[in-house]
Short mmCIF file of C-alpha atoms in Angstrom, two decimals:
data_model
loop_
_atom_site.label_atom_id
_atom_site.label_comp_id
_atom_site.label_asym_id
_atom_site.label_seq_id
_atom_site.Cartn_x
_atom_site.Cartn_y
_atom_site.Cartn_z
CA UNK D 1 18.58 21.02 7.58
CA UNK D 2 20.10 18.18 5.33
CA UNK D 3 18.77 14.72 5.08
CA UNK D 4 20.55 13.05 7.88
CA UNK D 5 19.51 15.94 10.23
CA UNK D 6 15.92 15.33 9.08
CA UNK D 7 16.06 11.60 9.82
CA UNK D 8 17.47 12.50 13.30
CA UNK D 9 14.77 14.96 13.71
CA UNK D 10 12.15 12.55 12.87
CA UNK D 11 13.41 9.89 15.20
CA UNK D 12 13.72 12.39 18.12
CA UNK D 13 9.84 13.19 17.50
CA UNK D 14 8.91 9.48 17.53
CA UNK D 15 10.93 9.16 20.95
CA UNK D 16 9.46 12.18 22.46
CA UNK D 17 5.90 11.06 21.75
CA UNK D 18 6.63 7.49 22.87
CA UNK D 19 5.61 5.88 19.67
CA UNK D 20 8.28 3.38 19.79
CA UNK D 21 7.11 1.83 23.05
CA UNK D 22 5.62 -1.48 22.81
CA UNK D 23 1.72 -1.57 22.64
CA UNK D 24 0.11 -2.93 25.77
CA UNK D 25 -0.43 -6.60 25.17
CA UNK D 26 -3.74 -6.76 27.03
CA UNK D 27 -2.71 -9.68 29.14
CA UNK D 28 -4.57 -10.29 32.45
CA UNK D 29 -2.22 -10.18 35.41
CA UNK D 30 -2.95 -11.11 39.19
CA UNK D 31 -2.22 -7.80 40.78
CA UNK D 32 -4.37 -6.57 43.70
CA UNK D 33 -8.00 -5.57 42.72
CA UNK D 34 -8.56 -1.94 41.36
CA UNK D 35 -10.08 0.41 43.52
CA UNK D 36 -13.88 0.48 42.38
CA UNK D 37 -13.82 4.21 42.75
CA UNK D 38 -10.83 4.83 40.46
CA UNK D 39 -11.51 5.80 36.79
CA UNK D 40 -11.17 3.09 34.35
CA UNK D 41 -8.04 2.54 32.61
CA UNK D 42 -7.63 2.76 28.68
CA UNK D 43 -7.67 -0.44 27.04
CA UNK D 44 -4.79 0.63 24.62
CA UNK D 45 -2.61 3.29 24.13
CA UNK D 46 -3.90 6.43 22.46
CA UNK D 47 -3.06 6.57 18.97
CA UNK D 48 -1.32 9.98 18.44
CA UNK D 49 -2.18 12.19 15.59
CA UNK D 50 0.30 12.01 12.53
CA UNK D 51 2.96 14.52 11.96
CA UNK D 52 2.36 17.22 9.51
CA UNK D 53 2.63 16.13 6.00
CA UNK D 54 5.83 17.58 4.23
CA UNK D 55 4.05 18.63 1.05
CA UNK D 56 6.73 20.86 0.09
CA UNK D 57 9.25 18.00 -0.10
CA UNK D 58 7.18 16.61 -3.26
CA UNK D 59 8.88 19.15 -5.57
CA UNK D 60 7.86 21.94 -7.80
CA UNK D 61 5.34 19.73 -9.69
CA UNK D 62 3.86 17.24 -7.26
CA UNK D 63 3.84 19.66 -4.30
CA UNK D 64 1.57 22.31 -5.69
CA UNK D 65 -0.44 19.69 -7.34
CA UNK D 66 -1.03 18.07 -3.76
CA UNK D 67 -1.79 21.50 -2.30
CA UNK D 68 -4.14 22.23 -4.93
CA UNK D 69 -6.12 19.02 -4.58
CA UNK D 70 -6.07 19.63 -0.80
CA UNK D 71 -7.64 23.02 -1.27
CA UNK D 72 -10.31 22.04 -3.74
CA UNK D 73 -11.12 18.41 -3.08
CA UNK D 74 -10.42 19.22 0.67
CA UNK D 75 -9.01 15.56 1.24
CA UNK D 76 -6.19 15.10 3.76
CA UNK D 77 -2.95 16.69 2.47
CA UNK D 78 -1.11 13.48 3.08
CA UNK D 79 -3.71 11.43 0.86
CA UNK D 80 -3.23 13.94 -1.83
CA UNK D 81 0.46 13.62 -1.70
CA UNK D 82 0.37 9.76 -1.67
CA UNK D 83 -1.92 9.70 -4.82
CA UNK D 84 0.23 12.23 -6.92
CA UNK D 85 3.36 10.50 -5.72
CA UNK D 86 2.22 7.10 -6.51
CA UNK D 87 0.90 8.12 -9.98
CA UNK D 88 4.06 9.75 -10.85
CA UNK D 89 5.91 6.50 -10.09
CA UNK D 90 3.64 4.70 -12.49
CA UNK D 91 4.57 7.23 -15.10
CA UNK D 92 8.34 7.53 -14.20
CA UNK D 93 9.25 3.97 -13.51
CA UNK D 94 9.81 2.79 -17.13
CA UNK D 95 12.10 5.42 -17.95
CA UNK D 96 15.12 5.29 -15.35
CA UNK D 97 16.52 3.39 -12.48
CA UNK D 98 18.86 4.70 -9.77
CA UNK D 99 22.47 3.46 -9.64
CA UNK D 100 24.68 3.84 -6.79
CA UNK D 101 27.89 2.03 -6.20
CA UNK D 102 27.10 -0.71 -8.69
CA UNK D 103 23.79 -1.29 -7.42
CA UNK D 104 20.47 -0.34 -9.41
CA UNK D 105 17.09 0.35 -7.90
CA UNK D 106 13.88 0.72 -9.94
CA UNK D 107 11.99 3.94 -9.60
CA UNK D 108 9.03 1.89 -8.54
CA UNK D 109 7.00 2.81 -5.55
CA UNK D 110 4.25 1.09 -3.43
CA UNK D 111 1.78 3.09 -1.46
CA UNK D 112 -0.63 2.10 1.28
CA UNK D 113 -3.07 4.63 2.15
CA UNK D 114 -5.72 4.35 5.22
CA UNK D 115 -8.69 6.50 5.40
CA UNK D 116 -12.30 6.29 6.43
CA UNK D 117 -15.09 5.98 4.00
CA UNK D 118 -16.17 9.57 3.01
CA UNK D 119 -12.49 11.06 3.24
CA UNK D 120 -12.55 11.60 -0.84
CA UNK D 121 -9.89 9.22 -1.39
CA UNK D 122 -11.63 8.05 -4.78
CA UNK D 123 -12.25 11.58 -5.76
CA UNK D 124 -8.42 12.38 -5.23
CA UNK D 125 -7.12 9.28 -7.02
CA UNK D 126 -9.58 9.78 -9.76
CA UNK D 127 -7.87 13.11 -10.64
CA UNK D 128 -4.23 12.11 -10.11
CA UNK D 129 -4.90 9.20 -12.40
CA UNK D 130 -6.90 10.95 -14.98
CA UNK D 131 -3.91 11.45 -17.45
CA UNK D 132 -3.19 7.51 -16.97
CA UNK D 133 -6.46 6.65 -17.81
CA UNK D 134 -6.58 8.93 -20.66
CA UNK D 135 -3.19 7.29 -21.96
CA UNK D 136 -4.51 3.78 -21.34
CA UNK D 137 -7.82 4.38 -23.28
CA UNK D 138 -5.57 5.38 -26.39
CA UNK D 139 -3.33 2.52 -26.14
CA UNK D 140 -6.20 0.05 -25.83
CA UNK D 141 -7.79 1.68 -29.03
CA UNK D 142 -4.45 1.21 -30.82
CA UNK D 143 -4.25 -2.38 -29.44
CA UNK D 144 -7.68 -3.14 -30.88
CA UNK D 145 -6.64 -2.15 -34.37
CA UNK D 146 -3.35 -3.83 -33.94
CA UNK D 147 -5.48 -7.27 -32.96
CA UNK D 148 -7.08 -7.11 -36.26
CA UNK D 149 -3.73 -7.17 -38.27
CA UNK D 150 -2.37 -9.68 -35.95
CA UNK D 151 -5.26 -11.92 -36.84
CA UNK D 152 -4.57 -11.74 -40.47
CA UNK D 153 -0.81 -12.34 -40.07
CA UNK D 154 -1.46 -15.23 -37.75
CA UNK D 155 -3.86 -16.67 -40.22
CA UNK D 156 -1.33 -16.36 -43.23
CA UNK D 157 1.48 -17.89 -40.87
CA UNK D 158 -0.73 -20.88 -39.85
CA UNK D 159 -1.65 -21.42 -43.52
CA UNK D 160 1.94 -21.08 -44.76
CA UNK D 161 3.03 -23.43 -41.84
CA UNK D 162 0.51 -26.25 -42.76
CA UNK D 163 1.91 -26.05 -46.36
CA UNK D 164 5.56 -26.30 -45.20
CA UNK D 165 4.79 -29.42 -42.96
CA UNK D 166 3.30 -31.17 -46.27
CA UNK D 167 6.38 -30.82 -48.13
CA UNK D 168 7.48 -34.39 -49.09
CA UNK D 169 9.74 -34.07 -52.09
CA UNK D 170 12.87 -33.21 -50.14
CA UNK D 171 12.22 -34.97 -47.03
CA UNK D 172 12.57 -33.90 -43.31
CA UNK D 173 15.75 -31.58 -44.36
CA UNK D 174 13.49 -29.48 -46.62
CA UNK D 175 10.51 -29.36 -44.28
CA UNK D 176 12.90 -28.19 -41.55
CA UNK D 177 14.52 -25.53 -43.71
CA UNK D 178 10.99 -24.33 -44.66
CA UNK D 179 9.80 -24.04 -41.05
CA UNK D 180 13.09 -22.28 -40.09
CA UNK D 181 12.68 -19.81 -42.92
CA UNK D 182 9.09 -19.14 -41.97
CA UNK D 183 10.06 -18.41 -38.44
CA UNK D 184 7.91 -18.36 -35.36
CA UNK D 185 4.44 -17.37 -35.09
CA UNK D 186 3.80 -13.66 -35.02
CA UNK D 187 3.47 -12.13 -31.50
CA UNK D 188 0.38 -10.61 -30.38
CA UNK D 189 0.24 -6.94 -29.89
CA UNK D 190 0.37 -5.63 -26.31
CA UNK D 191 -3.09 -5.09 -24.61
CA UNK D 192 -2.67 -1.49 -23.94
CA UNK D 193 -3.47 -2.12 -20.22
CA UNK D 194 -1.74 0.11 -17.93
CA UNK D 195 -3.96 0.05 -14.83
CA UNK D 196 -5.25 -3.10 -12.93
CA UNK D 197 -7.30 -3.24 -9.63
CA UNK D 198 -7.58 -6.80 -8.49
CA UNK D 199 -5.69 -9.10 -10.83
CA UNK D 200 -4.12 -12.44 -9.77
CA UNK D 201 -0.28 -13.00 -10.35
CA UNK D 202 -0.85 -15.16 -13.26
CA UNK D 203 -3.06 -12.43 -14.96
CA UNK D 204 -0.31 -9.89 -14.26
CA UNK D 205 2.14 -12.27 -15.88
CA UNK D 206 0.11 -12.90 -18.86
CA UNK D 207 -0.28 -9.14 -19.60
CA UNK D 208 3.72 -8.89 -19.13
CA UNK D 209 4.04 -11.71 -21.62
CA UNK D 210 1.74 -9.91 -24.00
CA UNK D 211 4.27 -7.15 -24.32
CA UNK D 212 3.55 -4.70 -21.43
CA UNK D 213 6.56 -3.07 -19.75
CA UNK D 214 5.09 -1.19 -17.15
CA UNK D 215 1.80 -1.65 -14.94
CA UNK D 216 0.11 -0.07 -12.03
CA UNK D 217 -1.72 -2.03 -9.37
CA UNK D 218 -4.18 0.82 -8.07
CA UNK D 219 -7.32 0.33 -6.03
CA UNK D 220 -9.22 3.13 -4.36
CA UNK D 221 -10.98 0.13 -2.40
CA UNK D 222 -8.19 -2.13 -1.52
CA UNK D 223 -10.27 -4.45 0.15
CA UNK D 224 -11.42 -5.79 -3.05
CA UNK D 225 -7.81 -7.08 -3.69
CA UNK D 226 -6.86 -7.98 -0.25
CA UNK D 227 -10.07 -10.07 0.03
CA UNK D 228 -9.92 -11.36 -3.52
CA UNK D 229 -8.68 -14.57 -5.32
CA UNK D 230 -5.21 -13.66 -5.54
CA UNK D 231 -4.88 -13.29 -1.88
CA UNK D 232 -6.98 -16.28 -0.58
CA UNK D 233 -5.33 -18.57 1.58
CA UNK D 234 -4.35 -21.00 -1.10
CA UNK D 235 -2.76 -18.17 -3.23
CA UNK D 236 -1.57 -15.40 -1.01
CA UNK D 237 2.10 -16.81 -0.36
CA UNK D 238 2.77 -17.15 -4.19
CA UNK D 239 1.03 -13.73 -4.85
CA UNK D 240 3.24 -11.89 -2.41
CA UNK D 241 6.27 -13.48 -3.35
CA UNK D 242 5.94 -12.77 -7.12
CA UNK D 243 5.09 -9.06 -6.32
CA UNK D 244 8.04 -8.51 -3.95
CA UNK D 245 10.29 -9.72 -6.85
CA UNK D 246 8.67 -7.32 -9.35
CA UNK D 247 9.38 -4.48 -6.89
CA UNK D 248 12.92 -5.51 -6.16
CA UNK D 249 14.31 -5.99 -9.69
CA UNK D 250 11.27 -6.32 -12.10
CA UNK D 251 11.62 -10.23 -12.72
CA UNK D 252 9.02 -12.77 -12.24
CA UNK D 253 8.92 -16.49 -12.80
CA UNK D 254 6.16 -18.37 -14.40
CA UNK D 255 6.66 -21.89 -14.34
CA UNK D 256 3.58 -24.20 -15.38
CA UNK D 257 3.24 -27.87 -16.32
CA UNK D 258 0.46 -27.29 -18.75
CA UNK D 259 1.04 -24.10 -20.68
CA UNK D 260 4.82 -23.98 -20.65
CA UNK D 261 7.45 -21.93 -18.41
CA UNK D 262 8.96 -18.34 -18.74
CA UNK D 263 10.98 -15.97 -17.08
CA UNK D 264 10.08 -12.24 -17.24
CA UNK D 265 12.81 -9.52 -17.04
CA UNK D 266 12.77 -5.91 -17.13
CA UNK D 267 9.15 -5.12 -15.96
CA UNK D 268 7.90 -2.54 -13.70
CA UNK D 269 4.71 -2.66 -11.30
CA UNK D 270 3.92 0.30 -9.25
CA UNK D 271 1.08 0.07 -6.61
CA UNK D 272 -1.11 1.93 -4.69
CA UNK D 273 -3.96 0.57 -2.31
CA UNK D 274 -6.50 2.64 -0.40
CA UNK D 275 -8.26 0.92 2.29
CA UNK D 276 -10.49 1.72 5.33
CA UNK D 277 -9.19 1.44 8.90
CA UNK D 278 -11.02 -1.72 9.50
CA UNK D 279 -9.26 -3.40 6.69
CA UNK D 280 -6.02 -1.81 7.41
CA UNK D 281 -5.97 -3.29 10.88
CA UNK D 282 -6.07 -6.74 9.50
CA UNK D 283 -3.57 -6.07 6.85
CA UNK D 284 -1.06 -4.60 9.26
CA UNK D 285 -1.28 -7.37 11.74
CA UNK D 286 -1.02 -10.09 8.93
CA UNK D 287 2.01 -12.06 9.61
CA UNK D 288 2.43 -13.28 5.89
CA UNK D 289 2.21 -9.68 4.58
CA UNK D 290 4.69 -8.62 6.99
CA UNK D 291 6.99 -11.82 7.20
CA UNK D 292 7.43 -11.91 3.39
CA UNK D 293 8.21 -8.00 3.22
CA UNK D 294 5.06 -6.98 1.30
CA UNK D 295 3.93 -4.19 3.86
CA UNK D 296 7.83 -3.09 4.32
CA UNK D 297 7.99 -2.15 0.76
CA UNK D 298 4.92 0.10 1.19
CA UNK D 299 4.89 3.74 2.19
CA UNK D 300 2.22 3.88 5.01
CA UNK D 301 -0.10 6.96 5.51
CA UNK D 302 -3.15 7.21 7.85
CA UNK D 303 -3.85 11.08 7.62
CA UNK D 304 -5.98 12.81 9.96
CA UNK D 305 -9.59 13.49 8.91
CA UNK D 306 -10.62 16.63 7.29
CA UNK D 307 -14.24 16.01 7.92
CA UNK D 308 -16.33 18.76 9.16
CA UNK D 309 -14.33 21.34 7.79
CA UNK D 310 -15.12 20.96 4.19
CA UNK D 311 -17.36 23.72 3.19
CA UNK D 312 -18.65 23.65 -0.24
CA UNK D 313 -16.31 25.19 -2.82
CA UNK D 314 -17.39 26.48 -6.45
CA UNK D 315 -14.18 25.42 -8.31
CA UNK D 316 -13.15 22.66 -10.63
CA UNK D 317 -10.04 21.13 -9.48
CA UNK D 318 -9.23 19.80 -12.98
CA UNK D 319 -8.81 23.61 -13.90
CA UNK D 320 -6.28 24.61 -11.37
CA UNK D 321 -3.13 25.61 -12.74
CA UNK D 322 -0.94 23.30 -10.50
CA UNK D 323 -3.09 20.30 -11.23
CA UNK D 324 -3.06 21.02 -15.27
CA UNK D 325 0.66 21.46 -14.87
CA UNK D 326 0.93 18.11 -13.08
CA UNK D 327 -1.29 16.42 -15.69
CA UNK D 328 0.72 17.67 -18.61
CA UNK D 329 3.87 16.35 -16.98
CA UNK D 330 2.37 13.00 -16.49
CA UNK D 331 1.07 12.95 -20.01
CA UNK D 332 4.69 13.57 -21.27
CA UNK D 333 6.08 10.70 -19.28
CA UNK D 334 3.44 8.53 -20.43
CA UNK D 335 3.74 9.23 -24.03
CA UNK D 336 7.45 9.05 -24.06
CA UNK D 337 8.83 5.55 -25.31
CA UNK D 338 10.85 3.84 -22.84
CA UNK D 339 14.20 2.40 -23.74
CA UNK D 340 14.19 -1.43 -24.33
CA UNK D 341 16.58 -4.19 -25.33
CA UNK D 342 16.94 -4.26 -28.90
CA UNK D 343 16.35 -8.08 -29.03
CA UNK D 344 13.60 -8.06 -26.59
CA UNK D 345 11.17 -5.06 -27.17
CA UNK D 346 9.18 -5.92 -24.18
CA UNK D 347 12.14 -5.90 -21.67
CA UNK D 348 13.00 -2.54 -20.38
CA UNK D 349 16.77 -1.28 -20.44
CA UNK D 350 16.22 2.01 -18.58
CA UNK D 351 19.17 4.56 -18.32
CA UNK D 352 20.73 4.99 -14.85
CA UNK D 353 20.27 8.14 -12.60
CA UNK D 354 23.21 8.76 -10.86
CA UNK D 355 23.63 10.98 -7.74
CA UNK D 356 25.72 14.19 -7.85
CA UNK D 357 28.58 13.98 -5.30
CA UNK D 358 26.75 16.35 -3.16
CA UNK D 359 23.75 14.18 -3.09
CA UNK D 360 25.48 10.92 -2.59
CA UNK D 361 27.33 12.01 0.65
CA UNK D 362 23.88 13.58 1.81
CA UNK D 363 22.27 10.02 1.10
CA UNK D 364 25.20 8.23 2.87
CA UNK D 365 24.76 10.40 5.82
CA UNK D 366 21.00 9.57 5.95
CA UNK D 367 21.71 5.98 5.52
CA UNK D 368 23.77 5.90 8.56
CA UNK D 369 21.29 7.80 10.61
CA UNK D 370 18.60 5.31 9.53
CA UNK D 371 20.82 2.43 10.42
CA UNK D 372 21.46 4.05 14.04
CA UNK D 373 17.98 4.18 14.66
CA UNK D 374 17.32 0.35 14.13
CA UNK D 375 19.39 -0.38 17.04
CA UNK D 376 17.47 -1.89 20.17
CA UNK D 377 17.21 1.45 21.67
CA UNK D 378 16.55 3.20 18.29
CA UNK D 379 13.35 4.91 17.23
CA UNK D 380 12.96 2.43 14.45
CA UNK D 381 13.67 -0.85 16.47
CA UNK D 382 9.99 -1.85 16.25
CA UNK D 383 9.76 -1.49 12.37
CA UNK D 384 12.96 -2.96 11.41
CA UNK D 385 11.42 -4.35 7.97
CA UNK D 386 10.35 -0.96 7.06
CA UNK D 387 13.69 0.73 8.33
CA UNK D 388 15.88 -1.59 6.47
CA UNK D 389 14.37 -0.58 3.13
CA UNK D 390 14.06 3.02 4.08
CA UNK D 391 17.45 4.18 2.51
CA UNK D 392 16.63 2.41 -0.63
CA UNK D 393 13.19 4.27 -0.59
CA UNK D 394 14.75 7.41 -0.35
CA UNK D 395 16.67 6.73 -3.73
CA UNK D 396 13.31 5.38 -5.37
CA UNK D 397 11.42 8.68 -4.32
CA UNK D 398 14.30 10.85 -5.26
CA UNK D 399 14.39 9.12 -8.81
CA UNK D 400 10.53 9.88 -9.11
CA UNK D 401 10.98 13.58 -8.16
CA UNK D 402 13.91 13.94 -10.39
CA UNK D 403 12.10 12.52 -13.57
CA UNK D 404 8.99 14.44 -12.77
CA UNK D 405 10.80 17.76 -12.53
CA UNK D 406 13.24 17.05 -15.51
CA UNK D 407 12.17 14.00 -17.80
CA UNK D 408 15.62 13.98 -19.32
CA UNK D 409 17.54 14.26 -16.19
CA UNK D 410 20.52 11.96 -15.69
CA UNK D 411 21.59 12.93 -12.24
CA UNK D 412 19.83 13.10 -8.89
CA UNK D 413 20.62 16.31 -7.15
CA UNK D 414 20.67 17.39 -3.39
CA UNK D 415 17.29 18.92 -3.38
CA UNK D 416 15.62 15.59 -4.71
CA UNK D 417 17.59 13.61 -1.93
CA UNK D 418 16.67 15.99 0.76
CA UNK D 419 13.14 16.01 -0.37
CA UNK D 420 12.95 12.16 -0.54
CA UNK D 421 14.47 11.87 2.86
CA UNK D 422 11.80 14.15 4.40
CA UNK D 423 8.90 12.13 2.91
CA UNK D 424 10.52 8.68 3.76
CA UNK D 425 11.03 10.13 7.33
CA UNK D 426 7.54 11.13 7.61
CA UNK D 427 6.32 7.56 6.23
CA UNK D 428 8.71 5.95 8.85
CA UNK D 429 6.83 7.84 11.65
CA UNK D 430 3.65 6.34 10.30
CA UNK D 431 4.99 2.91 10.29
CA UNK D 432 5.77 3.38 13.90
CA UNK D 433 2.46 4.64 14.75
CA UNK D 434 0.41 2.34 12.73
CA UNK D 435 2.24 -0.93 13.48
CA UNK D 436 1.98 -0.36 17.01
CA UNK D 437 -1.91 -0.16 16.72
CA UNK D 438 -1.97 -3.51 14.71
CA UNK D 439 -0.36 -5.27 17.70
CA UNK D 440 -3.40 -5.24 19.86
CA UNK D 441 -4.42 -8.80 20.95
CA UNK D 442 -7.91 -10.22 20.11
CA UNK D 443 -9.09 -10.13 23.88
CA UNK D 444 -8.61 -6.37 23.84
CA UNK D 445 -10.27 -6.17 20.59
CA UNK D 446 -13.11 -8.15 21.90
CA UNK D 447 -13.35 -5.88 25.05
CA UNK D 448 -13.63 -2.84 22.82
CA UNK D 449 -16.37 -4.24 20.66
CA UNK D 450 -18.39 -5.24 23.76
CA UNK D 451 -18.01 -1.61 25.17
CA UNK D 452 -18.81 0.09 21.73
CA UNK D 453 -21.87 -2.14 21.30
CA UNK D 454 -23.24 -1.29 24.75
CA UNK D 455 -22.26 2.47 24.22
CA UNK D 456 -24.27 2.66 21.01
CA UNK D 457 -27.20 1.07 22.57
CA UNK D 458 -27.10 2.59 25.94
CA UNK D 459 -26.93 -0.68 27.73
CA UNK D 460 -25.36 -0.50 31.33
CA UNK D 461 -25.92 -4.11 32.31
CA UNK D 462 -24.81 -7.06 30.28
CA UNK D 463 -25.08 -10.75 30.63
CA UNK D 464 -23.11 -13.51 29.12
CA UNK D 465 -26.24 -15.21 27.30
CA UNK D 466 -27.23 -11.79 25.67
CA UNK D 467 -23.75 -11.23 24.53
CA UNK D 468 -23.30 -14.62 23.03
CA UNK D 469 -26.78 -14.46 21.10
CA UNK D 470 -27.10 -10.73 20.16
CA UNK D 471 -23.78 -9.07 20.97
CA UNK D 472 -20.92 -8.14 18.45
CA UNK D 473 -19.98 -11.11 16.17
CA UNK D 474 -16.43 -11.19 17.63
CA UNK D 475 -17.84 -12.39 20.99
CA UNK D 476 -20.20 -14.97 19.99
CA UNK D 477 -18.87 -17.78 21.97
CA UNK D 478 -18.90 -18.35 25.73
CA UNK D 479 -14.78 -18.30 25.76
CA UNK D 480 -14.77 -14.99 23.63
CA UNK D 481 -17.27 -13.41 26.25
CA UNK D 482 -15.25 -14.54 29.16
CA UNK D 483 -12.02 -12.99 27.59
CA UNK D 484 -13.50 -9.88 26.79
CA UNK D 485 -15.24 -9.19 30.21
CA UNK D 486 -12.04 -10.36 32.16
CA UNK D 487 -10.12 -7.48 30.33
CA UNK D 488 -13.07 -5.00 31.10
CA UNK D 489 -12.97 -6.04 34.75
CA UNK D 490 -9.40 -5.72 35.09
CA UNK D 491 -9.29 -2.27 33.67
CA UNK D 492 -12.35 -1.09 35.60
CA UNK D 493 -15.02 -0.75 32.74
CA UNK D 494 -17.07 -3.53 34.07
CA UNK D 495 -17.96 -4.84 37.64
CA UNK D 496 -19.34 -8.49 38.04
CA UNK D 497 -22.86 -8.46 39.43
CA UNK D 498 -24.19 -11.33 41.85
CA UNK D 499 -27.85 -12.79 41.46
CA UNK D 500 -28.46 -10.41 38.58
CA UNK D 501 -31.85 -10.21 37.00
CA UNK D 502 -31.84 -9.09 33.12
CA UNK D 503 -35.29 -8.39 31.97
CA UNK D 504 -37.22 -10.89 33.94
CA UNK D 505 -34.83 -13.62 34.19
CA UNK D 506 -32.14 -14.42 36.62
CA UNK D 507 -28.55 -14.78 34.78
CA UNK D 508 -25.46 -16.60 36.06
CA UNK D 509 -23.02 -14.08 34.71
CA UNK D 510 -23.67 -10.53 34.40
CA UNK D 511 -21.68 -7.20 34.57
CA UNK D 512 -22.41 -3.41 35.12
CA UNK D 513 -20.41 -1.30 32.36
CA UNK D 514 -19.06 1.96 32.79
CA UNK D 515 -19.99 3.50 29.59
CA UNK D 516 -17.78 6.42 29.74
CA UNK D 517 -14.86 7.48 32.08
CA UNK D 518 -15.11 10.86 33.99
CA UNK D 519 -14.84 13.80 31.40
CA UNK D 520 -14.85 11.31 28.46
CA UNK D 521 -17.49 11.68 25.73
CA UNK D 522 -19.20 8.37 24.79
CA UNK D 523 -17.51 7.54 21.50
CA UNK D 524 -18.31 4.43 19.21
CA UNK D 525 -15.06 2.05 18.14
CA UNK D 526 -14.54 4.27 15.22
CA UNK D 527 -14.00 7.35 17.44
CA UNK D 528 -17.08 9.13 15.81
CA UNK D 529 -19.40 11.11 18.41
#
């Protein structure tokens, strides 16, 4: 099956499962009252499980490593695949861009992985990034030694600079000539930093200005960054805009009144954020993150849990042959000096990876198949921001797979394009599936919260006063309670009571809840028994 056929097959799967339908908006209509004896209706469309993750499409190095992590750490395969692919992008991105018909694309990837606490995402990421952390420590130690030499050079330069300024015999021309001969102050050595967890955009720019060419924004608890200073209300727009420019072409503007202005070229920033579902729901429904294109640049994944099947295994995943081979390849890429511009040693000038003729024809067919699915009746109509970047993502992923397989490669072959198309197609399916869940309106979320709160406590009768004072935080106002109960009544989960007594007090507004539908187990909002 070629790349275009894989795109069409994934689109057909989405249509068959109904993923591309609009999510229920939760609005209250004025249709005739429901039959009280009828079973309650679901408050939102059931989230269908993800398609099987195409681990084999990762190639002959990343694929076996992801499988080994899945078998030993026992985290979901998609989570293992995301971690090794994102880590590989960080190692590969300084070394090549993908070129096609005069257009160049970095091999930078952004990934967003969603998993409950306890899914072992940190354990997987720790192994995937072990070579990178080792390399970073070595570079920081070198930077610390270089800093001592820089301090001596700077002191000597400052002393000479002061002497040159005091020349009086020859007047201004002699002072100018002396200062020109001295040259600019010595540049500080790079920091050696490779991985950052919750930086501001200003901090990233300063690290780049200190000579860094390639960085990775990687966080196994993405909430710390999404909820941090960089993404606060006053800074989020600037942060997202600057990050998107780095993804696009590796440039960044730094214009400041106080400490000067500069423009950064030829840098790379890979990204992998892991977050829990409660955070992901907020992220996926954030208009700024969607509108400015941040999320559309991310490969999304919310794999099915492996909890309950993870019996203990007496094996060290670091000793697995596939994991060792992966680590060796990462070390080789990280240790390799990237090509930079002669006059600007901190500005990358990576060679171009070009597609073989067969690979190019295959990619064009995939491009056209993706474009057809963006049409109003297409499978990707609901996720146009993601789909509009899907063909470029195929090139970026193919570039990473090519460099991991052969660090000296100059051409992208058919296998890399086909594998990348399969991976990106899977991520498009995830985008359709997950973005739909983020469109659930607040009133439905409040109704779910009330139902979950009552189920956890076994409370079959609720009243407005109790919900306002002791209910879930999302319904701590009278209006919020009214909206939530209106939705529950409409869908058959609640029945209004007249002259109700709760405890020993008569209440004005009360409802009897159906804590479960016939044949349904009582579950919490998180879906756990």
